[in-house]
Amino acid sequence: MGKASGAKQAAVVVAALAFGWLAIEIAFKPFLDKFRSSIDNSDPSKDPDDADTDAAADAAAAAATVEGM
């Protein structure tokens, strides 16, 4: 086999890093989901009451869009 070019080596390294990241995401999905939700809940500028209001407004807008069709 001949010498690999720099671009080819870089592509292999990037592909290996992407595959490794994907494997870690899949392997630790339950822990990462729990961690990410706890970060979302710990945001001091987020008001939990606003989330309920936003969800209701989104549902009403979606229902109005469906009825308008």
JSON list of C-alpha atoms in Angstrom, two decimals:
[
{"chain": "A", "resi": 1, "resn": "MET", "atom": "CA", "xyz": [0.00, 0.00, 0.00]},
{"chain": "A", "resi": 2, "resn": "GLY", "atom": "CA", "xyz": [1.17, 3.50, -0.78]},
{"chain": "A", "resi": 3, "resn": "LYS", "atom": "CA", "xyz": [1.38, 6.47, 1.50]},
{"chain": "A", "resi": 4, "resn": "ALA", "atom": "CA", "xyz": [-1.94, 7.99, 2.45]},
{"chain": "A", "resi": 5, "resn": "SER", "atom": "CA", "xyz": [-2.41, 11.65, 1.64]},
{"chain": "A", "resi": 6, "resn": "GLY", "atom": "CA", "xyz": [-3.05, 14.21, 4.35]},
{"chain": "A", "resi": 7, "resn": "ALA", "atom": "CA", "xyz": [-6.61, 14.77, 3.19]},
{"chain": "A", "resi": 8, "resn": "LYS", "atom": "CA", "xyz": [-7.34, 11.06, 3.31]},
{"chain": "A", "resi": 9, "resn": "GLN", "atom": "CA", "xyz": [-5.92, 10.77, 6.82]},
{"chain": "A", "resi": 10, "resn": "ALA", "atom": "CA", "xyz": [-7.95, 13.78, 7.95]},
{"chain": "A", "resi": 11, "resn": "ALA", "atom": "CA", "xyz": [-11.13, 12.27, 6.49]},
{"chain": "A", "resi": 12, "resn": "VAL", "atom": "CA", "xyz": [-10.50, 9.00, 8.32]},
{"chain": "A", "resi": 13, "resn": "VAL", "atom": "CA", "xyz": [-9.89, 10.83, 11.61]},
{"chain": "A", "resi": 14, "resn": "VAL", "atom": "CA", "xyz": [-13.06, 12.92, 11.22]},
{"chain": "A", "resi": 15, "resn": "ALA", "atom": "CA", "xyz": [-15.10, 9.82, 10.38]},
{"chain": "A", "resi": 16, "resn": "ALA", "atom": "CA", "xyz": [-13.68, 7.96, 13.40]},
{"chain": "A", "resi": 17, "resn": "LEU", "atom": "CA", "xyz": [-14.49, 10.89, 15.71]},
{"chain": "A", "resi": 18, "resn": "ALA", "atom": "CA", "xyz": [-18.04, 11.11, 14.34]},
{"chain": "A", "resi": 19, "resn": "PHE", "atom": "CA", "xyz": [-18.54, 7.37, 14.77]},
{"chain": "A", "resi": 20, "resn": "GLY", "atom": "CA", "xyz": [-17.18, 7.52, 18.33]},
{"chain": "A", "resi": 21, "resn": "TRP", "atom": "CA", "xyz": [-19.45, 10.43, 19.23]},
{"chain": "A", "resi": 22, "resn": "LEU", "atom": "CA", "xyz": [-22.47, 8.62, 17.81]},
{"chain": "A", "resi": 23, "resn": "ALA", "atom": "CA", "xyz": [-21.59, 5.42, 19.70]},
{"chain": "A", "resi": 24, "resn": "ILE", "atom": "CA", "xyz": [-21.31, 7.33, 22.98]},
{"chain": "A", "resi": 25, "resn": "GLU", "atom": "CA", "xyz": [-24.63, 9.13, 22.35]},
{"chain": "A", "resi": 26, "resn": "ILE", "atom": "CA", "xyz": [-26.38, 5.81, 21.71]},
{"chain": "A", "resi": 27, "resn": "ALA", "atom": "CA", "xyz": [-24.73, 3.97, 24.59]},
{"chain": "A", "resi": 28, "resn": "PHE", "atom": "CA", "xyz": [-25.45, 6.65, 27.19]},
{"chain": "A", "resi": 29, "resn": "LYS", "atom": "CA", "xyz": [-28.79, 7.92, 25.81]},
{"chain": "A", "resi": 30, "resn": "PRO", "atom": "CA", "xyz": [-30.84, 7.39, 29.01]},
{"chain": "A", "resi": 31, "resn": "PHE", "atom": "CA", "xyz": [-28.25, 9.16, 31.15]},
{"chain": "A", "resi": 32, "resn": "LEU", "atom": "CA", "xyz": [-27.78, 12.00, 28.67]},
{"chain": "A", "resi": 33, "resn": "ASP", "atom": "CA", "xyz": [-31.55, 12.55, 28.36]},
{"chain": "A", "resi": 34, "resn": "LYS", "atom": "CA", "xyz": [-31.88, 12.74, 32.13]},
{"chain": "A", "resi": 35, "resn": "PHE", "atom": "CA", "xyz": [-28.89, 15.08, 32.34]},
{"chain": "A", "resi": 36, "resn": "ARG", "atom": "CA", "xyz": [-30.21, 17.38, 29.61]},
{"chain": "A", "resi": 37, "resn": "SER", "atom": "CA", "xyz": [-33.68, 17.56, 31.16]},
{"chain": "A", "resi": 38, "resn": "SER", "atom": "CA", "xyz": [-32.18, 18.44, 34.54]},
{"chain": "A", "resi": 39, "resn": "ILE", "atom": "CA", "xyz": [-30.21, 21.24, 32.89]},
{"chain": "A", "resi": 40, "resn": "ASP", "atom": "CA", "xyz": [-33.42, 22.52, 31.27]},
{"chain": "A", "resi": 41, "resn": "ASN", "atom": "CA", "xyz": [-35.17, 22.44, 34.65]},
{"chain": "A", "resi": 42, "resn": "SER", "atom": "CA", "xyz": [-32.35, 24.31, 36.39]},
{"chain": "A", "resi": 43, "resn": "ASP", "atom": "CA", "xyz": [-32.53, 27.37, 34.12]},
{"chain": "A", "resi": 44, "resn": "PRO", "atom": "CA", "xyz": [-33.27, 30.27, 36.50]},
{"chain": "A", "resi": 45, "resn": "SER", "atom": "CA", "xyz": [-34.75, 32.46, 33.75]},
{"chain": "A", "resi": 46, "resn": "LYS", "atom": "CA", "xyz": [-37.29, 29.80, 32.72]},
{"chain": "A", "resi": 47, "resn": "ASP", "atom": "CA", "xyz": [-40.69, 30.01, 34.35]},
{"chain": "A", "resi": 48, "resn": "PRO", "atom": "CA", "xyz": [-42.47, 26.62, 34.43]},
{"chain": "A", "resi": 49, "resn": "ASP", "atom": "CA", "xyz": [-45.83, 28.36, 34.20]},
{"chain": "A", "resi": 50, "resn": "ASP", "atom": "CA", "xyz": [-44.82, 29.92, 30.88]},
{"chain": "A", "resi": 51, "resn": "ALA", "atom": "CA", "xyz": [-44.14, 26.46, 29.42]},
{"chain": "A", "resi": 52, "resn": "ASP", "atom": "CA", "xyz": [-47.73, 25.43, 30.10]},
{"chain": "A", "resi": 53, "resn": "THR", "atom": "CA", "xyz": [-49.05, 28.64, 28.54]},
{"chain": "A", "resi": 54, "resn": "ASP", "atom": "CA", "xyz": [-46.77, 28.25, 25.51]},
{"chain": "A", "resi": 55, "resn": "ALA", "atom": "CA", "xyz": [-47.85, 24.64, 25.00]},
{"chain": "A", "resi": 56, "resn": "ALA", "atom": "CA", "xyz": [-51.53, 25.61, 25.16]},
{"chain": "A", "resi": 57, "resn": "ALA", "atom": "CA", "xyz": [-50.98, 28.45, 22.68]},
{"chain": "A", "resi": 58, "resn": "ASP", "atom": "CA", "xyz": [-49.11, 26.13, 20.30]},
{"chain": "A", "resi": 59, "resn": "ALA", "atom": "CA", "xyz": [-51.90, 23.55, 20.51]},
{"chain": "A", "resi": 60, "resn": "ALA", "atom": "CA", "xyz": [-54.53, 26.21, 19.81]},
{"chain": "A", "resi": 61, "resn": "ALA", "atom": "CA", "xyz": [-52.57, 27.52, 16.82]},
{"chain": "A", "resi": 62, "resn": "ALA", "atom": "CA", "xyz": [-52.16, 24.00, 15.44]},
{"chain": "A", "resi": 63, "resn": "ALA", "atom": "CA", "xyz": [-55.89, 23.33, 15.85]},
{"chain": "A", "resi": 64, "resn": "ALA", "atom": "CA", "xyz": [-56.74, 26.59, 14.07]},
{"chain": "A", "resi": 65, "resn": "THR", "atom": "CA", "xyz": [-54.41, 25.67, 11.21]},
{"chain": "A", "resi": 66, "resn": "VAL", "atom": "CA", "xyz": [-56.01, 22.25, 10.82]},
{"chain": "A", "resi": 67, "resn": "GLU", "atom": "CA", "xyz": [-59.52, 23.73, 10.87]},
{"chain": "A", "resi": 68, "resn": "GLY", "atom": "CA", "xyz": [-58.56, 26.30, 8.24]},
{"chain": "A", "resi": 69, "resn": "MET", "atom": "CA", "xyz": [-57.60, 23.62, 5.71]}
]
